[in-house]
Amino acid sequence: MFTTRPTLQGTFGMVSSTHWLASQSAMAVLEDGGNAYDAAVAAGFVLHVVEPHLNGPAGEVPIILASAGGEVRVLCGQGVAPARATIAHYRGLGLDLVPGTGPLAAAVPGAFDAWMLLLRDHGTKSLADVMKYAIGYAEDGHAPVERIGETVETVRELFETEWTSSADVYLPGGKAPRPGELFRNPALAATWRRLLDEVSQETDRTRQIEAARSVWRSGFIAEALVRQAGRPTMDTSGERHTGTLAAADLAAWSATYEAPATYDWRGWTLCKAGPWSQGPVLLQQLALLPPELPRYGSADYVHLLVEGSKLALADREAWYGDAAEVPLDELLSEPYNAARRALVGDKASYELRPGSPGGRSARMSGHARVLVGDEPGFDALGAGEPTVAKSSRSPVPGEPDVRADGGTRGDTCHVDVVDRWGNMVAATPSGGWLQSNPVVPELGFPLGTRLQMAWLEEGLPNSLTPGRRPRTTLTPSLALRDGVPVMAFGTPGGDQQDQWQTHFFLSVALRREVRGGLDLQGAIDAPNWHHDSFPGSFYPRGMRPGSLTVESRMDDGVVQELRRRGHDVTIGGPWSEGRLCAVARDPGTGVLSAAANPRGMQGYAVGR
């Protein structure tokens, strides 16, 4: 089979990420004696600099890690809703959805503290050792990818008239970042240098990291974040609002560890974050598969996966969240899935069909019920994608621009690392991107917007609730084979992440090996697809029942058969679906492997 690149193999270490500079920085840490966790932290901070349109320090990051001994843990870097972020407060402002941008959408920032815990508990390097790469690129400059400048141009008017602190960073001298010219963020570099200076009196590595956490939670960084949240800011409602984030929210919150949600399938164990994320959607899709699968890549195969994904995502909408108990054991049980499996017919479904685990009655938001009722009442553009900016014709940021081929901007980053000792980590940083909120002028980065995923309606699993996490689409994956960690993978892509990852995993599990190992690159390169037959997680929460977007490389006979079955097929670009990354380790031989997505022209795997 043709692949765009080889699946890399080696024995020392492997990294795959959505940007080559992050991959190479992580590899430099491995070469310097660091382990996979040190390397992932370094990559995470570099991604804040080189993909600022996709993530930032005040965003969030779920991390799945496995030690060489096999224990798998989830490190939750998803912050909670502030104490003042009540449904009554937002309703009192005349809102029926949390705005997609601005400080009202800001949860307690989670990414920084999660990276600190990973470094403290599992790394070996000092804070300065892992942050020096990001500081260098912010201070001395990096050649930006095309998408940064393109994104800045879409919000130029907003930056120049409303979010002027963002213009100071991203429109220096009135010019957006351009490929081939060095782009710098001196304010961000100064923030990290001040942080390192303030904790330098601590000579013990652990105490220094704890001191850095304190600076973030209650020092100069916290003070600047709270000031920014209190500044009236234009958001997607078309009004200027202040946020709810307070000093007490920052001081009280910490990233936490938890056990992964798991599902066993044909000798594999898939590990995901719990149902405060959409991670179990991948597990539910596997649970819905019949014992015998159609031929890989056939119309029967694609139809089966798409229809199973619709059922899993309907359950996500009805049952997932952090504001109520989630019946995950029942959602993954065989009796439940046998009954759900029978709903998959020969024709494409245009219905949103959540199940009734344990006899419970599904309850969805009124907004979702409108979307699937007789009155469409929604804008399908941007369904399933994160809120970024409208074109420069409007000063108010909103849903993403959608090209004629169905392609949209990405929203997120990803990094996977495996080291020579067998430690493995998968992380999906996101939020706090440049088009989410104005840059905090004292810090060089903006607040995030993850609260837009919570509903302003009481009694739902994903109701906006102080102290609870808004359900996130971020969903890294880790797979075990016969109980041993063998593969870490993930992708950006909003609601589509677990659609693309399910197809990727099945491609790995069902298809041939390459060089005696898993064909990671072949699975990444295989033509992919997604649907939007469910309420999107991002403002304005649209959906497109029956939709199916496929890459133009998909076999035309398969496309025609899918249309015959009633799928509303959109032909996207040949390389438009997903930005997958993956690393793997053969526990029998110790051989490591890695691959990265060619889509977007910036993801790279490195290793030796």
Coordinates of C-alpha atoms in Angstrom, one line a residue:
M1 CA 0.0 0.0 0.0
F2 CA 1.2 3.5 -0.8
T3 CA 1.9 5.7 2.2
T4 CA 3.0 9.4 2.3
R5 CA 5.9 8.5 4.7
P6 CA 7.4 5.5 6.3
T7 CA 6.4 4.2 9.7
L8 CA 9.5 5.1 11.7
Q9 CA 11.1 2.4 13.8
G10 CA 13.9 2.4 16.3
T11 CA 14.8 1.5 19.9
F12 CA 15.8 4.8 21.7
G13 CA 12.7 7.0 21.5
M14 CA 9.8 8.1 19.3
V15 CA 7.7 11.3 19.2
S16 CA 4.8 12.3 17.0
S17 CA 3.1 15.6 17.2
T18 CA 1.1 18.1 15.2
H19 CA 4.1 20.4 14.7
W20 CA 7.6 19.5 13.7
L21 CA 9.2 21.9 16.2
A22 CA 7.3 20.3 19.1
S23 CA 8.3 16.9 17.9
Q24 CA 12.0 17.8 17.6
S25 CA 12.0 19.6 20.9
A26 CA 10.6 16.5 22.6
M27 CA 13.3 14.4 20.9
A28 CA 16.0 16.8 22.1
V29 CA 14.8 16.1 25.7
L30 CA 15.0 12.4 25.1
E31 CA 18.5 12.8 23.7
D32 CA 19.4 14.7 26.8
G33 CA 18.5 11.8 29.0
G34 CA 14.9 12.7 29.8
N35 CA 12.0 10.3 29.7
A36 CA 8.8 10.4 27.8
Y37 CA 7.1 12.6 30.4
D38 CA 9.8 15.2 30.3
A39 CA 9.7 15.2 26.5
A40 CA 5.9 15.6 26.4
V41 CA 6.0 18.6 28.8
A42 CA 8.6 20.3 26.6
A43 CA 6.5 19.6 23.5
G44 CA 3.4 21.0 25.2
F45 CA 5.0 24.3 26.0
V46 CA 6.4 24.6 22.4
L47 CA 3.0 23.9 21.0
H48 CA 1.7 27.0 22.9
V49 CA 4.2 29.0 20.9
V50 CA 4.1 27.5 17.4
E51 CA 0.4 26.6 17.3
P52 CA -1.1 29.6 19.2
H53 CA -4.2 29.4 17.0
L54 CA -4.8 25.9 18.4
N55 CA -3.9 26.0 22.1
G56 CA -2.4 28.1 24.9
P57 CA -1.2 27.9 28.5
A58 CA -4.6 28.9 29.8
G59 CA -6.4 26.2 27.9
E60 CA -6.7 22.6 28.9
V61 CA -5.1 19.2 28.3
P62 CA -6.2 15.6 29.1
I63 CA -3.2 13.3 29.3
I64 CA -3.1 9.5 29.3
L65 CA 0.1 8.0 30.5
A66 CA 1.4 4.4 31.0
S67 CA 4.5 3.4 32.8
A68 CA 6.8 0.7 31.5
G69 CA 5.3 -1.5 34.2
G70 CA 1.9 -1.2 32.5
E71 CA -0.2 1.0 34.9
V72 CA -2.4 3.5 32.9
R73 CA -3.5 6.7 34.4
V74 CA -5.5 9.7 33.2
L75 CA -4.2 13.2 34.2
C76 CA -7.1 15.6 34.0
G77 CA -6.1 19.1 32.9
Q78 CA -9.6 20.2 32.3
G79 CA -10.5 23.1 34.6
V80 CA -13.9 23.5 36.2
A81 CA -16.6 26.2 35.9
P82 CA -15.8 29.1 38.3
A83 CA -18.0 29.6 41.5
R84 CA -19.9 32.5 39.9
A85 CA -20.6 30.6 36.6
T86 CA -24.2 29.7 37.3
I87 CA -26.9 29.1 34.9
A88 CA -28.9 31.9 36.6
H89 CA -26.0 34.4 36.0
Y90 CA -25.9 33.6 32.2
R91 CA -29.7 33.6 31.8
G92 CA -29.8 36.9 33.7
L93 CA -27.6 38.3 30.9
G94 CA -30.2 37.2 28.3
L95 CA -28.2 34.3 27.0
D96 CA -29.5 30.8 26.1
L97 CA -26.0 29.5 25.1
V98 CA -22.7 30.2 26.6
P99 CA -20.9 32.5 24.2
G100 CA -18.2 30.9 22.0
T101 CA -15.6 33.5 22.8
G102 CA -14.8 36.0 25.5
P103 CA -14.3 35.7 29.3
L104 CA -17.8 34.4 30.0
A105 CA -16.7 31.2 28.3
A106 CA -13.5 30.8 30.3
A107 CA -13.2 27.9 32.7
V108 CA -10.5 27.7 35.3
P109 CA -7.3 27.2 33.2
G110 CA -6.1 23.7 33.3
A111 CA -3.2 23.0 31.0
F112 CA -0.3 24.6 32.9
D113 CA -1.1 22.7 36.2
A114 CA -1.5 19.4 34.4
W115 CA 1.9 19.7 32.7
M116 CA 3.4 20.6 36.0
L117 CA 2.0 17.5 37.7
L118 CA 3.2 15.3 34.9
L119 CA 6.7 16.8 35.3
R120 CA 6.7 16.6 39.1
D121 CA 5.4 13.1 39.5
H122 CA 6.8 11.3 36.4
G123 CA 9.6 13.4 34.9
T124 CA 13.2 13.8 35.8
K125 CA 14.2 17.2 34.3
S126 CA 14.0 20.6 35.9
L127 CA 11.5 23.2 34.9
A128 CA 14.1 25.3 33.1
D129 CA 15.2 22.2 31.1
V130 CA 11.8 21.6 29.7
M131 CA 10.7 25.2 29.2
K132 CA 13.9 26.4 27.4
Y133 CA 12.7 25.4 24.0
A134 CA 9.4 27.3 24.2
I135 CA 11.2 30.3 25.7
G136 CA 13.7 30.2 22.8
Y137 CA 11.0 30.1 20.1
A138 CA 8.9 32.9 21.8
E139 CA 12.0 35.1 22.4
D140 CA 14.1 34.5 19.3
G141 CA 11.3 33.7 16.9
H142 CA 10.1 30.8 14.8
A143 CA 9.0 30.6 11.1
P144 CA 5.2 30.4 11.5
V145 CA 3.0 28.0 9.6
E146 CA 0.6 29.5 7.1
R147 CA -2.4 28.9 9.2
I148 CA -1.4 31.3 11.9
G149 CA -1.3 34.3 9.6
E150 CA -4.5 33.2 7.9
T151 CA -6.3 32.9 11.2
V152 CA -5.0 36.3 12.4
E153 CA -6.3 37.9 9.1
T154 CA -9.8 36.5 9.8
V155 CA -9.9 38.4 13.1
R156 CA -7.9 41.5 12.0
E157 CA -10.8 43.9 12.4
L158 CA -11.7 42.5 15.8
F159 CA -8.1 42.8 17.0
E160 CA -7.7 46.3 15.7
T161 CA -11.0 47.6 17.1
E162 CA -11.8 45.5 20.2
W163 CA -9.1 43.1 21.2
T164 CA -6.2 45.5 20.9
S165 CA -3.9 43.6 23.2
S166 CA -4.1 40.7 20.7
A167 CA -3.1 43.1 17.9
D168 CA 0.0 44.1 19.9
V169 CA 1.2 40.4 19.7
Y170 CA -0.2 39.1 16.4
L171 CA -0.3 42.2 14.3
P172 CA 3.0 43.9 15.1
G173 CA 3.4 46.9 12.8
G174 CA 0.0 46.0 11.3
K175 CA 1.4 42.8 9.8
A176 CA 0.1 39.3 10.5
P177 CA 2.7 36.5 11.0
R178 CA 4.1 35.3 7.6
P179 CA 5.9 32.0 6.7
G180 CA 9.6 32.5 6.2
E181 CA 9.7 35.5 8.5
L182 CA 10.5 35.1 12.2
F183 CA 7.6 35.6 14.5
R184 CA 8.1 36.4 18.2
N185 CA 6.0 36.6 21.3
P186 CA 8.3 38.5 23.7
A187 CA 5.5 38.9 26.3
L188 CA 5.1 35.2 26.6
A189 CA 8.9 34.7 26.8
A190 CA 9.0 37.3 29.5
T191 CA 6.2 35.6 31.5
W192 CA 8.1 32.3 31.5
R193 CA 11.4 34.0 32.4
R194 CA 9.8 35.8 35.3
L195 CA 8.3 32.5 36.4
L196 CA 11.6 30.8 36.4
D197 CA 13.2 33.7 38.2
E198 CA 10.6 33.7 40.9
V199 CA 11.1 30.0 41.6
S200 CA 14.9 29.9 41.2
Q201 CA 15.6 30.1 44.9
E202 CA 14.2 26.6 45.3
T203 CA 17.0 24.1 44.5
D204 CA 15.0 21.0 44.9
R205 CA 13.3 20.0 41.7
T206 CA 9.9 19.1 43.2
R207 CA 9.7 22.2 45.4
Q208 CA 10.6 24.3 42.4
I209 CA 7.7 22.8 40.4
E210 CA 5.4 23.4 43.4
A211 CA 6.5 27.0 43.6
A212 CA 5.7 27.4 39.8
R213 CA 2.2 26.0 40.5
S214 CA 1.8 28.6 43.2
V215 CA 2.8 31.4 40.9
W216 CA 0.2 30.3 38.4
R217 CA -2.5 29.8 41.0
S218 CA -2.0 32.8 43.3
G219 CA 1.0 34.9 42.0
F220 CA 1.5 37.4 39.2
I221 CA 0.0 35.1 36.6
A222 CA -3.2 34.5 38.6
E223 CA -3.5 38.2 39.2
A224 CA -3.2 39.0 35.5
L225 CA -5.7 36.3 34.5
V226 CA -8.3 37.6 37.0
R227 CA -7.8 41.2 35.8
Q228 CA -8.4 40.1 32.2
A229 CA -11.6 38.2 33.1
G230 CA -12.9 41.4 34.6
R231 CA -12.4 43.5 31.5
P232 CA -15.6 44.0 29.4
T233 CA -15.0 42.0 26.1
M234 CA -16.9 41.7 22.9
D235 CA -18.0 38.1 22.4
T236 CA -20.2 36.0 20.0
S237 CA -23.3 37.4 21.6
G238 CA -22.4 40.8 20.0
E239 CA -22.2 42.4 23.4
R240 CA -19.3 43.1 25.8
H241 CA -19.3 41.0 28.9
T242 CA -17.0 40.4 31.9
G243 CA -16.2 36.9 33.0
T244 CA -16.8 34.9 36.2
L245 CA -13.2 33.7 36.9
A246 CA -12.0 34.9 40.4
A247 CA -8.8 34.5 42.4
A248 CA -10.4 31.9 44.6
D249 CA -11.2 29.7 41.6
L250 CA -7.6 29.7 40.5
A251 CA -6.2 29.1 44.0
A252 CA -8.6 26.2 44.7
W253 CA -8.2 24.1 41.6
S254 CA -5.6 21.4 40.8
A255 CA -5.2 18.9 38.0
T256 CA -6.0 15.4 39.2
Y257 CA -5.3 11.7 38.4
E258 CA -7.9 9.1 37.8
A259 CA -8.4 5.6 36.4
P260 CA -9.1 5.4 32.7
A261 CA -12.3 4.2 31.1
T262 CA -11.6 1.0 29.3
Y263 CA -13.0 -1.5 26.9
D264 CA -11.6 -4.9 25.7
W265 CA -11.9 -5.7 22.0
R266 CA -10.2 -8.8 20.4
G267 CA -7.2 -8.8 22.8
W268 CA -6.8 -5.1 22.9
T269 CA -7.8 -2.8 25.8
L270 CA -8.6 0.8 24.8
C271 CA -8.0 3.4 27.5
K272 CA -9.7 6.8 27.5
A273 CA -10.5 9.7 29.8
G274 CA -13.9 9.3 31.5
P275 CA -17.3 10.7 30.4
W276 CA -16.4 14.3 31.5
S277 CA -14.7 14.0 28.0
Q278 CA -16.1 12.4 24.9
G279 CA -13.5 9.7 25.2
P280 CA -15.9 6.8 25.9
V281 CA -17.5 7.4 22.5
L282 CA -14.6 5.5 21.0
L283 CA -15.3 2.6 23.5
Q284 CA -19.0 2.6 22.7
Q285 CA -18.3 2.5 19.0
L286 CA -16.2 -0.7 19.5
A287 CA -18.8 -2.2 21.8
L288 CA -21.4 -1.7 19.0
L289 CA -19.5 -3.6 16.4
P290 CA -20.8 -7.1 15.5
P291 CA -18.6 -10.2 15.8
E292 CA -18.0 -10.3 12.1
L293 CA -17.1 -7.1 10.3
P294 CA -17.6 -6.3 6.6
R295 CA -14.6 -6.0 4.3
Y296 CA -12.3 -3.1 5.4
G297 CA -13.0 0.0 3.3
S298 CA -16.2 -1.3 1.7
A299 CA -19.4 0.6 1.7
D300 CA -20.8 -1.9 4.2
Y301 CA -17.8 -1.2 6.4
V302 CA -18.1 2.6 6.3
H303 CA -21.9 2.5 6.7
L304 CA -21.5 0.3 9.8
L305 CA -19.0 2.6 11.4
V306 CA -20.9 5.8 10.6
E307 CA -24.2 4.5 11.9
G308 CA -22.6 3.1 15.1
S309 CA -20.9 6.4 15.6
K310 CA -24.3 8.2 15.4
L311 CA -25.6 6.0 18.2
A312 CA -22.6 6.5 20.4
L313 CA -22.6 10.3 19.9
A314 CA -26.4 10.4 20.7
D315 CA -25.6 8.7 24.0
R316 CA -22.8 11.2 24.6
E317 CA -25.4 14.0 24.2
A318 CA -27.8 12.4 26.6
W319 CA -25.6 10.8 29.2
Y320 CA -22.0 12.3 29.3
G321 CA -21.0 15.1 31.6
D322 CA -19.5 16.0 35.0
A323 CA -22.7 17.4 36.6
A324 CA -24.5 14.0 37.1
E325 CA -23.6 10.3 37.5
V326 CA -22.9 8.7 34.1
P327 CA -24.0 5.0 33.7
L328 CA -20.9 4.1 31.8
D329 CA -20.8 0.4 32.8
E330 CA -24.3 -0.1 31.3
L331 CA -23.5 2.0 28.2
L332 CA -20.6 -0.4 27.6
S333 CA -22.4 -3.6 28.5
E334 CA -23.1 -6.4 26.0
P335 CA -26.9 -6.5 26.6
Y336 CA -27.2 -2.8 26.0
N337 CA -25.1 -2.8 22.9
A338 CA -26.8 -5.9 21.4
A339 CA -30.1 -4.0 21.5
R340 CA -28.4 -0.8 20.1
R341 CA -26.7 -2.8 17.4
A342 CA -30.1 -3.9 16.1
L343 CA -30.9 -0.3 15.3
V344 CA -28.3 -0.2 12.5
G345 CA -30.2 -0.8 9.3
D346 CA -29.4 -0.7 5.6
K347 CA -30.2 3.0 5.3
A348 CA -28.6 6.1 6.9
S349 CA -30.4 7.3 10.0
Y350 CA -31.3 11.0 10.2
E351 CA -32.5 10.7 13.8
L352 CA -30.7 11.4 17.1
R353 CA -31.4 8.2 19.0
P354 CA -29.9 8.0 22.6
G355 CA -30.5 4.8 24.5
S356 CA -32.0 4.0 27.9
P357 CA -29.2 2.3 29.9
G358 CA -30.7 0.5 32.9
G359 CA -34.2 1.7 31.9
R360 CA -33.4 5.3 32.4
S361 CA -35.1 8.0 30.3
A362 CA -32.7 10.1 28.2
R363 CA -32.9 13.8 28.7
M364 CA -31.3 16.3 26.3
S365 CA -31.2 20.0 26.2
G366 CA -34.0 22.0 24.7
H367 CA -31.6 23.3 22.2
A368 CA -30.8 19.8 21.0
R369 CA -34.5 18.9 20.8
V370 CA -35.1 21.9 18.6
L371 CA -32.3 20.8 16.3
V372 CA -33.8 17.4 15.7
G373 CA -37.4 18.5 15.6
D374 CA -39.6 19.8 12.8
E375 CA -38.1 23.2 13.0
P376 CA -34.4 23.1 12.1
G377 CA -33.6 26.4 13.9
F378 CA -29.8 26.1 13.5
D379 CA -26.9 27.1 11.3
A380 CA -25.3 23.9 10.0
L381 CA -22.0 25.7 9.2
G382 CA -19.4 24.8 11.7
A383 CA -21.2 21.8 13.1
G384 CA -18.7 19.7 15.1
E385 CA -15.9 22.3 14.9
P386 CA -14.6 24.7 17.5
T387 CA -15.5 28.3 17.7
V388 CA -13.0 30.4 15.8
A389 CA -13.5 33.7 14.1
K390 CA -15.8 34.8 11.4
S391 CA -14.4 36.5 8.4
S392 CA -13.1 40.0 8.7
R393 CA -16.4 41.4 7.5
S394 CA -17.7 41.0 11.0
P395 CA -16.1 42.4 14.2
V396 CA -17.7 39.6 16.3
P397 CA -16.0 36.2 16.3
G398 CA -18.3 33.2 15.8
E399 CA -18.5 29.9 13.9
P400 CA -15.6 28.8 11.7
D401 CA -15.5 29.6 8.0
V402 CA -16.4 26.5 6.0
R403 CA -14.9 26.1 2.6
A404 CA -16.8 24.8 -0.4
D405 CA -15.1 21.4 0.1
G406 CA -16.4 21.1 3.6
G407 CA -13.0 21.7 5.2
T408 CA -12.6 23.8 8.3
R409 CA -9.8 25.0 10.5
G410 CA -8.5 22.7 13.1
D411 CA -8.8 23.5 16.8
T412 CA -6.3 21.5 18.8
C413 CA -2.9 19.9 19.0
H414 CA -1.7 16.5 19.9
V415 CA 1.6 14.8 21.0
D416 CA 2.6 11.2 21.7
V417 CA 5.9 10.0 23.1
V418 CA 7.4 6.6 23.9
D419 CA 10.9 6.2 25.4
R420 CA 13.5 3.5 25.5
W421 CA 12.2 2.3 28.9
G422 CA 8.7 1.8 27.6
N423 CA 7.0 4.8 29.2
M424 CA 4.2 6.1 27.0
V425 CA 2.1 9.3 26.9
A426 CA -0.6 10.8 24.8
A427 CA -1.8 14.3 25.3
T428 CA -4.3 16.6 23.5
P429 CA -3.7 20.2 24.4
S430 CA -6.3 22.8 23.3
G431 CA -8.2 25.9 24.2
G432 CA -6.8 29.3 25.1
W433 CA -6.1 29.9 21.4
L434 CA -5.5 33.4 20.0
Q435 CA -9.1 33.7 18.6
S436 CA -10.8 32.7 21.9
N437 CA -10.2 35.7 24.1
P438 CA -8.0 38.9 24.0
V439 CA -4.3 38.3 24.9
V440 CA -3.7 39.1 28.5
P441 CA -1.3 42.0 27.9
E442 CA 0.9 41.2 30.9
L443 CA 1.3 37.5 29.9
G444 CA 1.2 37.1 26.1
F445 CA -1.6 34.5 26.0
P446 CA -5.4 34.5 26.2
L447 CA -8.0 32.8 28.4
G448 CA -9.8 29.8 27.1
T449 CA -13.5 29.2 26.2
R450 CA -14.3 25.6 27.2
L451 CA -17.5 26.6 29.2
Q452 CA -19.2 27.0 25.8
M453 CA -19.6 23.2 25.8
A454 CA -21.9 23.3 28.9
W455 CA -25.7 23.8 28.6
L456 CA -27.6 26.6 30.2
E457 CA -30.4 24.3 31.3
E458 CA -30.7 22.6 34.8
G459 CA -30.6 18.9 35.4
L460 CA -28.5 17.7 32.5
P461 CA -25.2 15.7 32.8
N462 CA -23.5 18.6 31.0
S463 CA -25.4 21.5 32.7
L464 CA -23.2 24.5 33.5
T465 CA -22.3 23.9 37.2
P466 CA -19.8 25.7 39.4
G467 CA -17.0 23.4 40.4
R468 CA -17.7 20.9 37.6
R469 CA -15.9 20.3 34.4
P470 CA -17.6 21.2 31.1
R471 CA -17.7 18.2 28.9
T472 CA -14.7 18.4 26.6
T473 CA -14.2 16.9 23.1
L474 CA -10.4 16.4 23.9
T475 CA -9.8 12.7 23.8
P476 CA -6.3 11.1 23.7
S477 CA -6.0 7.3 23.5
L478 CA -3.8 4.6 24.7
A479 CA -4.1 0.9 23.7
L480 CA -2.9 -2.2 25.5
R481 CA -2.4 -5.6 23.9
D482 CA -2.9 -8.5 26.3
G483 CA -2.6 -6.1 29.2
V484 CA 0.7 -4.4 28.0
P485 CA 0.8 -0.8 26.7
V486 CA 1.6 -0.9 23.0
M487 CA 0.2 2.3 21.3
A488 CA -0.6 5.9 22.1
F489 CA -2.5 8.0 19.6
G490 CA -4.9 11.0 19.1
T491 CA -5.9 13.8 16.8
P492 CA -7.3 17.4 16.9
G493 CA -10.7 17.9 15.4
G494 CA -13.4 18.8 17.9
D495 CA -16.4 16.3 17.9
Q496 CA -14.7 14.4 15.1
Q497 CA -11.8 13.2 17.2
D498 CA -13.2 9.9 18.2
Q499 CA -14.7 9.3 14.8
W500 CA -11.3 9.5 13.2
Q501 CA -9.6 7.7 16.0
T502 CA -12.0 4.7 15.8
H503 CA -11.3 4.3 12.1
F504 CA -7.5 4.7 12.7
F505 CA -7.5 2.1 15.5
L506 CA -9.5 -0.4 13.4
S507 CA -7.1 0.2 10.5
V508 CA -4.2 -0.8 12.7
A509 CA -6.0 -3.7 14.3
L510 CA -7.5 -5.2 11.1
R511 CA -4.8 -4.6 8.5
R512 CA -1.4 -5.8 7.6
E513 CA 1.8 -5.2 9.5
V514 CA 4.8 -3.3 8.1
R515 CA 8.4 -4.2 8.9
G516 CA 7.1 -6.7 11.5
G517 CA 5.2 -4.0 13.4
L518 CA 2.0 -2.0 13.3
D519 CA 1.3 -0.1 10.1
L520 CA 0.8 3.2 11.8
Q521 CA 1.4 5.4 8.8
G522 CA -0.8 3.3 6.5
A523 CA -3.6 3.7 9.0
I524 CA -3.2 7.4 9.3
D525 CA -3.0 7.9 5.5
A526 CA -6.1 5.8 4.8
P527 CA -9.0 7.9 3.4
N528 CA -11.1 9.1 6.4
W529 CA -14.5 10.6 7.0
H530 CA -16.8 12.2 9.6
H531 CA -20.5 13.0 10.1
D532 CA -22.3 15.8 12.0
S533 CA -25.5 14.1 12.8
F534 CA -25.6 15.3 16.4
P535 CA -25.5 18.7 18.2
G536 CA -22.1 20.1 18.0
S537 CA -20.1 20.9 21.1
F538 CA -19.1 24.4 20.1
Y539 CA -21.2 27.5 19.7
P540 CA -23.6 27.8 17.9
R541 CA -24.1 24.0 18.6
G542 CA -25.3 23.2 15.1
M543 CA -25.9 19.8 13.5
R544 CA -26.4 18.3 10.0
P545 CA -28.6 15.1 10.2
G546 CA -27.6 12.4 7.7
S547 CA -24.4 14.2 6.8
L548 CA -21.2 12.3 5.8
T549 CA -18.1 14.1 4.7
V550 CA -15.5 11.9 2.9
E551 CA -12.1 12.6 1.4
S552 CA -12.1 12.6 -2.3
R553 CA -9.6 9.7 -2.3
M554 CA -12.4 7.4 -1.2
D555 CA -13.4 4.9 -3.9
D556 CA -16.1 6.4 -6.1
G557 CA -18.1 3.1 -6.1
V558 CA -18.1 3.2 -2.2
V559 CA -19.4 6.9 -2.3
Q560 CA -22.2 6.0 -4.8
E561 CA -23.3 3.1 -2.6
L562 CA -23.3 5.3 0.5
R563 CA -25.5 7.8 -1.3
R564 CA -27.8 5.0 -2.4
R565 CA -28.2 4.2 1.3
G566 CA -29.3 7.7 2.0
H567 CA -26.1 9.3 3.4
D568 CA -25.9 13.0 2.5
V569 CA -22.3 12.8 1.2
T570 CA -20.1 15.8 0.8
I571 CA -16.8 15.2 -1.0
G572 CA -14.0 17.0 0.9
G573 CA -10.4 17.5 -0.1
P574 CA -8.2 14.5 -0.7
W575 CA -6.3 15.1 2.6
S576 CA -8.9 16.9 4.7
E577 CA -10.0 14.6 7.5
G578 CA -8.0 14.5 10.7
R579 CA -4.5 15.2 12.0
L580 CA -3.6 11.9 13.6
C581 CA -0.4 11.1 15.5
A582 CA 0.7 7.8 16.9
V583 CA 3.6 6.0 18.6
A584 CA 3.9 2.3 19.5
R585 CA 6.1 -0.2 21.2
D586 CA 6.4 -4.0 20.6
P587 CA 6.8 -5.4 24.1
G588 CA 8.4 -8.6 22.8
T589 CA 11.2 -6.9 20.9
G590 CA 11.4 -3.4 22.4
V591 CA 11.1 -2.0 18.9
L592 CA 9.5 1.5 18.9
S593 CA 7.5 3.0 16.0
A594 CA 5.9 6.3 15.1
A595 CA 3.9 8.0 12.4
A596 CA 2.3 11.4 11.8
N597 CA -0.4 12.9 9.7
P598 CA 0.5 14.5 6.3
R599 CA -2.8 16.5 6.4
G600 CA -2.1 20.2 7.1
M601 CA 1.6 19.9 6.2
Q602 CA 3.0 20.3 9.7
G603 CA 2.7 17.1 11.7
Y604 CA 5.8 15.1 12.0
A605 CA 7.1 12.0 13.7
V606 CA 10.8 11.7 14.7
G607 CA 12.8 9.1 16.5
R608 CA 15.7 6.7 16.4

